Coordinates of C-alpha atoms in Angstrom, one line a residue:
M1 CA -29.7 3.0 -24.6
T2 CA -33.2 1.8 -25.6
A3 CA -36.3 2.9 -23.9
Q4 CA -36.6 -0.6 -22.4
D5 CA -33.0 -0.3 -21.0
A6 CA -33.7 3.1 -19.5
T7 CA -36.7 1.8 -17.5
S8 CA -35.2 -1.5 -16.4
T9 CA -34.7 -2.2 -12.8
T10 CA -33.1 -5.0 -10.8
Q11 CA -35.2 -7.4 -8.8
S12 CA -34.4 -5.3 -5.8
G13 CA -36.2 -2.4 -7.4
K14 CA -33.0 -0.3 -8.0
R15 CA -32.4 1.2 -11.4
P16 CA -29.0 0.5 -12.8
P17 CA -26.7 3.6 -13.2
E18 CA -26.9 5.5 -16.4
A19 CA -24.4 4.7 -19.1
S20 CA -21.7 7.2 -19.7
P21 CA -22.2 9.4 -22.8
G22 CA -19.8 7.3 -24.9
A23 CA -21.6 4.0 -24.0
T24 CA -24.9 4.1 -25.8
G25 CA -26.8 1.5 -27.6
G26 CA -24.9 -1.8 -27.8
D27 CA -21.5 -0.3 -27.1
L28 CA -19.5 -2.2 -24.5
N29 CA -16.7 -0.2 -22.9
A30 CA -16.0 -2.2 -19.8
Y31 CA -15.0 -5.8 -19.5
V32 CA -15.0 -8.2 -16.6
I33 CA -12.4 -10.8 -17.2
A34 CA -12.2 -13.9 -15.1
R35 CA -9.5 -16.5 -14.8
M36 CA -11.3 -19.6 -13.4
G37 CA -9.7 -22.8 -12.2
F38 CA -11.3 -26.1 -13.3
P39 CA -13.7 -27.7 -10.9
A40 CA -12.7 -31.1 -9.6
R41 CA -15.9 -32.5 -11.3
P42 CA -19.1 -31.1 -12.6
Q43 CA -21.3 -29.6 -9.9
E44 CA -25.1 -29.0 -9.8
D45 CA -24.3 -25.6 -8.1
L46 CA -22.2 -24.5 -11.2
A47 CA -24.9 -25.5 -13.6
E48 CA -27.4 -23.4 -11.6
Y49 CA -25.0 -20.5 -11.5
M50 CA -24.6 -20.6 -15.3
E51 CA -28.4 -20.7 -15.7
R52 CA -28.9 -17.7 -13.5
L53 CA -25.9 -15.5 -14.5
L54 CA -27.2 -13.7 -17.6
P55 CA -30.5 -12.6 -16.0
T56 CA -28.4 -10.9 -13.3
M57 CA -26.4 -9.0 -16.0
K58 CA -29.3 -7.9 -18.3
P59 CA -30.5 -5.0 -16.2
F60 CA -27.0 -3.5 -16.3
G61 CA -26.6 -4.0 -20.1
G62 CA -24.2 -6.9 -19.6
H63 CA -23.4 -9.6 -22.2
I64 CA -21.4 -12.8 -22.0
L65 CA -18.7 -12.3 -24.6
S66 CA -16.7 -15.5 -24.1
H67 CA -17.4 -18.5 -22.0
G68 CA -16.4 -22.2 -22.3
K69 CA -14.0 -21.5 -25.1
E70 CA -10.5 -23.0 -25.2
V71 CA -7.7 -20.7 -23.9
E72 CA -4.6 -20.5 -26.0
N73 CA -1.5 -19.3 -24.2
L74 CA 0.5 -16.8 -26.2
E75 CA 2.8 -15.9 -23.2
G76 CA 3.1 -17.3 -19.7
V77 CA 0.8 -19.7 -18.0
W78 CA -2.9 -19.4 -17.7
P79 CA -4.2 -22.2 -15.4
G80 CA -7.9 -22.8 -16.0
Y81 CA -10.2 -21.1 -18.4
A82 CA -11.3 -17.5 -19.1
V83 CA -14.7 -15.8 -19.1
V84 CA -15.2 -12.3 -20.6
L85 CA -18.3 -10.3 -19.8
G86 CA -19.1 -6.9 -21.4
F87 CA -20.9 -3.9 -19.9
P88 CA -21.6 -0.4 -21.2
D89 CA -19.2 1.1 -18.6
V90 CA -17.3 0.4 -15.5
A91 CA -20.0 1.8 -13.2
R92 CA -22.5 -0.7 -14.6
A93 CA -20.0 -3.6 -14.2
H94 CA -19.5 -2.7 -10.6
A95 CA -23.3 -2.2 -10.1
W96 CA -23.9 -5.7 -11.5
Y97 CA -21.2 -7.3 -9.4
N98 CA -22.5 -5.7 -6.2
S99 CA -26.2 -6.2 -7.0
P100 CA -28.2 -8.4 -4.6
E101 CA -29.1 -10.7 -7.5
Y102 CA -25.5 -11.5 -8.4
Q103 CA -24.4 -11.7 -4.8
K104 CA -27.1 -14.4 -4.2
I105 CA -25.6 -16.6 -6.9
M106 CA -21.9 -15.9 -6.5
P107 CA -21.5 -18.6 -3.7
L108 CA -22.7 -21.2 -6.2
R109 CA -19.5 -20.6 -8.2
R110 CA -17.1 -19.8 -5.4
R111 CA -17.8 -23.0 -3.5
H112 CA -16.3 -25.1 -6.3
V113 CA -14.1 -22.9 -8.5
D114 CA -11.2 -20.6 -7.5
G115 CA -10.2 -17.7 -9.7
E116 CA -9.8 -14.0 -10.1
L117 CA -12.0 -11.3 -11.6
I118 CA -11.0 -7.9 -12.8
V119 CA -12.8 -5.1 -14.5
V120 CA -11.1 -3.0 -17.1
E121 CA -12.3 0.0 -19.1
G122 CA -11.9 -0.3 -22.8
N123 CA -10.4 2.3 -25.1
P124 CA -12.5 4.3 -27.7
P125 CA -12.5 2.9 -31.3
G126 CA -9.4 3.9 -33.1
Y127 CA -7.3 4.2 -30.0
D128 CA -3.6 4.4 -30.8
A129 CA -0.9 3.8 -28.1
T130 CA 1.6 6.3 -29.7
G131 CA 0.3 9.1 -27.5
A132 CA 1.0 7.0 -24.4
A133 CA 4.4 6.1 -25.7
A134 CA 5.3 9.8 -26.2
A135 CA 4.2 10.6 -22.7
M136 CA 6.3 7.7 -21.4
R137 CA 9.3 9.0 -23.3
R138 CA 8.8 12.5 -21.9
G139 CA 8.8 10.9 -18.4
I140 CA 12.0 8.9 -19.1
L141 CA 13.8 12.0 -20.5
A142 CA 12.7 14.0 -17.4
G143 CA 14.1 11.3 -15.1
A144 CA 10.8 10.4 -13.6
P145 CA 11.0 7.9 -10.7
G146 CA 10.8 4.3 -12.0
T147 CA 11.9 5.1 -15.5
T148 CA 15.1 4.1 -17.2
K149 CA 17.0 5.0 -20.4
K150 CA 18.5 2.3 -22.6

């Protein structure tokens, strides 16, 4: 975290939560993923929302990672478009979403666009799912509820 980040505050005067030890500098370890429907037609409110979004995120170390890009379905149906935001950690993503600054602009989007937002924690660099697979197999062999053998 830079000195500037450490001293930043939101417009409400609250300091964002400290990043977790693994989330320093420019590391992003939490992602807000939105599935947004298409608005019936362009709206002034949506333009204003887009102009005001990034300034609400900056005090929390947030970045817009993907916005306005074409969605390519690999499986299933994805009605609408996707937005991906990155934050140093889940606590900062929640702090941004619940901040008075973001809550003020959220209605500008919600009046015209339906959708869902989730926050998910990222894995550390080099993560390998084989450990999780081994734990799953141990649960299957032990007959854990909800598991099945082939």
